[in-house]
PDB file of C-alpha atoms in Angstrom:
ATOM      1  CA  MET A   1     103.135 123.801  95.704  1.00 45.00           C
ATOM      2  CA  SER A   2     100.883 120.630  93.630  1.00 71.00           C
ATOM      3  CA  ASP A   3      99.531 119.096  96.897  1.00 90.00           C
ATOM      4  CA  ALA A   4      98.590 116.683  93.728  1.00 92.00           C
ATOM      5  CA  ALA A   5     101.797 115.702  94.419  1.00 92.00           C
ATOM      6  CA  TRP A   6     103.304 115.766  97.476  1.00 95.00           C
ATOM      7  CA  ALA A   7      99.647 113.105  98.030  1.00 95.00           C
ATOM      8  CA  GLU A   8     101.870 111.305  94.457  1.00 94.00           C
ATOM      9  CA  LEU A   9     105.321 111.207  96.937  1.00 95.00           C
ATOM     10  CA  THR A  10     103.082 109.600 100.129  1.00 96.00           C
ATOM     11  CA  THR A  11     102.051 107.033  97.621  1.00 95.00           C
ATOM     12  CA  LYS A  12     105.491 106.222  95.490  1.00 94.00           C
ATOM     13  CA  LEU A  13     107.244 106.231  98.886  1.00 95.00           C
ATOM     14  CA  SER A  14     104.488 103.622 100.624  1.00 95.00           C
ATOM     15  CA  SER A  15     105.643 101.627  97.784  1.00 93.00           C
ATOM     16  CA  VAL A  16     108.618 101.691  98.562  1.00 93.00           C
ATOM     17  CA  ILE A  17     108.717 101.423 101.519  1.00 95.00           C
ATOM     18  CA  LEU A  18     106.645  97.461 100.933  1.00 94.00           C
ATOM     19  CA  ALA A  19     109.416  96.624  98.073  1.00 92.00           C
ATOM     20  CA  PHE A  20     111.916  97.065 100.281  1.00 93.00           C
ATOM     21  CA  VAL A  21     114.634  94.179 100.768  1.00 94.00           C
ATOM     22  CA  ARG A  22     117.936  94.297 103.378  1.00 94.00           C
ATOM     23  CA  GLY A  23     120.377  96.278 102.656  1.00 96.00           C
ATOM     24  CA  ASP A  24     118.439  99.401 100.425  1.00 96.00           C
ATOM     25  CA  THR A  25     118.750 102.848 101.519  1.00 96.00           C
ATOM     26  CA  LEU A  26     116.618 106.032 100.042  1.00 96.00           C
ATOM     27  CA  ILE A  27     117.936 109.387 100.416  1.00 96.00           C
ATOM     28  CA  LEU A  28     115.645 112.060  99.697  1.00 96.00           C
ATOM     29  CA  ARG A  29     117.206 115.376 101.014  1.00 95.00           C
ATOM     30  CA  LYS A  30     116.264 119.499  99.968  1.00 93.00           C
ATOM     31  CA  ASP A  31     120.778 120.310  99.579  1.00 89.00           C
ATOM     32  CA  ARG A  32     123.772 118.851 101.339  1.00 85.00           C
ATOM     33  CA  GLN A  33     122.034 119.129 105.050  1.00 91.00           C
ATOM     34  CA  ARG A  34     118.933 118.363 105.311  1.00 95.00           C
ATOM     35  CA  TYR A  35     117.476 115.345 104.254  1.00 97.00           C
ATOM     36  CA  VAL A  36     115.922 112.029 105.364  1.00 98.00           C
ATOM     37  CA  GLN A  37     116.378 108.571 104.748  1.00 97.00           C
ATOM     38  CA  LEU A  38     115.410 104.797 104.778  1.00 96.00           C
ATOM     39  CA  ALA A  39     116.814 101.743 105.478  1.00 97.00           C
ATOM     40  CA  HIS A  40     115.962  98.292 104.996  1.00 96.00           C
ATOM     41  CA  VAL A  41     118.045  96.514 108.159  1.00 94.00           C
ATOM     42  CA  VAL A  42     117.906  93.094 109.603  1.00 89.00           C
ATOM     43  CA  ASP A  43     114.073  92.777 110.335  1.00 93.00           C
ATOM     44  CA  ALA A  44     112.805  96.131 110.030  1.00 96.00           C
ATOM     45  CA  VAL A  45     112.883  99.872 107.924  1.00 97.00           C
ATOM     46  CA  HIS A  46     114.753 101.948 109.212  1.00 97.00           C
ATOM     47  CA  ALA A  47     113.832 106.000 109.466  1.00 98.00           C
ATOM     48  CA  GLU A  48     116.065 109.023 110.025  1.00 98.00           C
ATOM     49  CA  ALA A  49     115.564 112.600 110.025  1.00 98.00           C
ATOM     50  CA  VAL A  50     118.697 114.806 109.985  1.00 98.00           C
ATOM     51  CA  SER A  51     119.277 115.841 113.508  1.00 98.00           C
ATOM     52  CA  ASN A  52     121.956 118.978 113.938  1.00 97.00           C
ATOM     53  CA  GLU A  53     124.459 117.336 115.381  1.00 96.00           C
ATOM     54  CA  PHE A  54     124.837 117.189 111.066  1.00 96.00           C
ATOM     55  CA  LEU A  55     123.686 120.917 110.204  1.00 96.00           C
ATOM     56  CA  PRO A  56     125.540 123.302 110.357  1.00 95.00           C
ATOM     57  CA  PRO A  57     125.105 126.125 112.725  1.00 95.00           C
ATOM     58  CA  GLN A  58     123.245 128.530 110.672  1.00 93.00           C
ATOM     59  CA  GLN A  59     120.983 125.906 109.432  1.00 93.00           C
ATOM     60  CA  ARG A  60     120.253 123.739 113.378  1.00 96.00           C
ATOM     61  CA  LEU A  61     116.636 124.099 114.192  1.00 97.00           C
ATOM     62  CA  SER A  62     115.102 125.901 115.760  1.00 97.00           C
ATOM     63  CA  THR A  63     113.774 124.329 119.305  1.00 98.00           C
ATOM     64  CA  GLU A  64     110.535 124.681 117.729  1.00 98.00           C
ATOM     65  CA  GLN A  65     111.141 122.424 114.687  1.00 98.00           C
ATOM     66  CA  GLU A  66     112.511 119.051 117.005  1.00 98.00           C
ATOM     67  CA  GLN A  67     109.533 119.551 119.040  1.00 98.00           C
ATOM     68  CA  ARG A  68     107.831 119.880 116.413  1.00 98.00           C
ATOM     69  CA  LEU A  69     109.830 116.013 114.557  1.00 98.00           C
ATOM     70  CA  THR A  70     108.723 114.168 117.638  1.00 98.00           C
ATOM     71  CA  GLU A  71     104.448 115.179 117.033  1.00 98.00           C
ATOM     72  CA  LEU A  72     105.108 114.300 114.225  1.00 98.00           C
ATOM     73  CA  GLY A  73     106.589 110.790 115.286  1.00 97.00           C
ATOM     74  CA  TRP A  74     109.983 111.341 115.650  1.00 98.00           C
ATOM     75  CA  LEU A  75     111.980 109.560 118.166  1.00 98.00           C
ATOM     76  CA  PRO A  76     114.855 112.351 119.457  1.00 98.00           C
ATOM     77  CA  PRO A  77     118.690 110.509 118.825  1.00 98.00           C
ATOM     78  CA  GLU A  78     120.162 109.138 121.630  1.00 96.00           C
ATOM     79  CA  PRO A  79     123.582 109.742 121.302  1.00 94.00           C
ATOM     80  CA  PRO A  80     126.560 107.509 121.338  1.00 94.00           C
ATOM     81  CA  ARG A  81     124.509 104.605 118.983  1.00 93.00           C
ATOM     82  CA  LYS A  82     121.879 106.814 117.011  1.00 95.00           C
ATOM     83  CA  LEU A  83     122.626 110.171 116.033  1.00 97.00           C
ATOM     84  CA  ASN A  84     119.646 111.798 114.321  1.00 98.00           C
ATOM     85  CA  TYR A  85     115.917 111.742 114.789  1.00 98.00           C
ATOM     86  CA  TYR A  86     114.313 108.133 113.299  1.00 98.00           C
ATOM     87  CA  HIS A  87     111.128 105.532 113.806  1.00 98.00           C
ATOM     88  CA  GLU A  88     110.990 101.827 112.630  1.00 97.00           C
ATOM     89  CA  ILE A  89     109.537 100.293 111.400  1.00 97.00           C
ATOM     90  CA  SER A  90     108.676  96.303 111.256  1.00 96.00           C
ATOM     91  CA  VAL A  91     109.193  93.984 108.560  1.00 94.00           C
ATOM     92  CA  PRO A  92     107.124  92.350 106.966  1.00 93.00           C
ATOM     93  CA  ALA A  93     105.702  95.839 107.000  1.00 94.00           C
ATOM     94  CA  SER A  94     101.269  96.270 106.127  1.00 96.00           C
ATOM     95  CA  GLY A  95      99.940  98.449 103.844  1.00 96.00           C
ATOM     96  CA  ALA A  96      98.961 101.383 106.865  1.00 97.00           C
ATOM     97  CA  GLU A  97     102.233 101.563 108.738  1.00 97.00           C
ATOM     98  CA  ALA A  98     104.217 102.693 105.195  1.00 97.00           C
ATOM     99  CA  GLN A  99     102.738 104.786 103.894  1.00 97.00           C
ATOM    100  CA  ARG A 100     102.351 106.590 107.506  1.00 98.00           C
ATOM    101  CA  LEU A 101     106.160 106.003 107.610  1.00 98.00           C
ATOM    102  CA  ALA A 102     105.619 107.584 104.436  1.00 97.00           C
ATOM    103  CA  ARG A 103     103.536 110.296 104.753  1.00 97.00           C
ATOM    104  CA  LEU A 104     106.277 111.005 108.356  1.00 98.00           C
ATOM    105  CA  LEU A 105     109.313 111.502 105.737  1.00 98.00           C
ATOM    106  CA  VAL A 106     106.598 113.625 102.983  1.00 97.00           C
ATOM    107  CA  GLN A 107     105.831 115.983 106.350  1.00 97.00           C
ATOM    108  CA  THR A 108     109.173 116.378 107.378  1.00 98.00           C
ATOM    109  CA  LEU A 109     110.283 117.616 103.554  1.00 97.00           C
ATOM    110  CA  ARG A 110     108.118 120.171 104.269  1.00 96.00           C
ATOM    111  CA  GLU A 111     107.027 121.270 107.176  1.00 96.00           C
ATOM    112  CA  ILE A 112     110.864 120.454 109.232  1.00 97.00           C
ATOM    113  CA  HIS A 113     113.240 121.141 106.227  1.00 96.00           C
ATOM    114  CA  GLY A 114     110.577 123.694 104.331  1.00 95.00           C
ATOM    115  CA  VAL A 115     111.342 121.863 101.145  1.00 95.00           C
ATOM    116  CA  ASP A 116     108.135 123.638  98.260  1.00 93.00           C
ATOM    117  CA  SER A 117     107.935 120.303  95.855  1.00 93.00           C
ATOM    118  CA  PRO A 118     109.214 117.150  95.257  1.00 94.00           C
ATOM    119  CA  ALA A 119     110.538 118.489  91.847  1.00 92.00           C
ATOM    120  CA  ALA A 120     113.362 120.200  94.311  1.00 93.00           C
ATOM    121  CA  LEU A 121     114.284 116.455  95.904  1.00 94.00           C
ATOM    122  CA  ALA A 122     117.404 115.179  95.154  1.00 93.00           C
ATOM    123  CA  ILE A 123     117.118 111.561  94.959  1.00 92.00           C
ATOM    124  CA  GLU A 124     119.718 108.992  95.576  1.00 93.00           C
ATOM    125  CA  GLY A 125     119.093 105.367  96.216  1.00 94.00           C
ATOM    126  CA  TRP A 126     121.005 101.992  96.423  1.00 96.00           C
ATOM    127  CA  ASN A 127     121.313  98.707  98.416  1.00 95.00           C
ATOM    128  CA  ASP A 128     124.335  97.848 100.335  1.00 94.00           C
ATOM    129  CA  GLU A 129     124.964  94.335  99.285  1.00 93.00           C
ATOM    130  CA  THR A 130     124.807  94.491  95.962  1.00 93.00           C
ATOM    131  CA  GLY A 131     125.622  97.943  95.228  1.00 92.00           C
ATOM    132  CA  GLN A 132     123.492  97.933  92.620  1.00 93.00           C
ATOM    133  CA  SER A 133     121.261 101.384  92.401  1.00 93.00           C
ATOM    134  CA  LEU A 134     117.149 102.091  92.519  1.00 88.00           C
ATOM    135  CA  SER A 135     115.938 103.679  90.792  1.00 83.00           C
ATOM    136  CA  PHE A 136     112.970 106.760  92.449  1.00 76.00           C
ATOM    137  CA  THR A 137     111.300 109.177  90.007  1.00 71.00           C
ATOM    138  CA  ILE A 138     109.980 112.488  91.701  1.00 67.00           C
ATOM    139  CA  PRO A 139     106.558 113.113  91.145  1.00 62.00           C
ATOM    140  CA  VAL A 140     106.328 116.377  89.257  1.00 51.00           C
TER     141      VAL A 140
END
């Protein structure tokens, strides 16, 4: 695991957050179940980290992991509307806000989901309104 690669991923995510336009969505996943995601909604960038609601029993988050998510800055799920951990920043976001959100995503992938390297991530990105794919490359 290269700290430089994680730092580069954080910087790239911060830039993406600042460039996001309405409808943009980006998902970074360890596997089919473990992920974080971003979406540009009306006046915010809305981020989510998967909760136990969507994890199979053998992959559920421990009580300690759930506590760590809130320590990192995620708000807990609020059923029935918000089923994942979430965090939002208003847009336009400042560079410092985008950097903090990018760090939150990276810390969650590393600490909670056990991702060893950015190269182990699968990334999907698109714009909900235009259907266009978003280009995002992973640092190695």
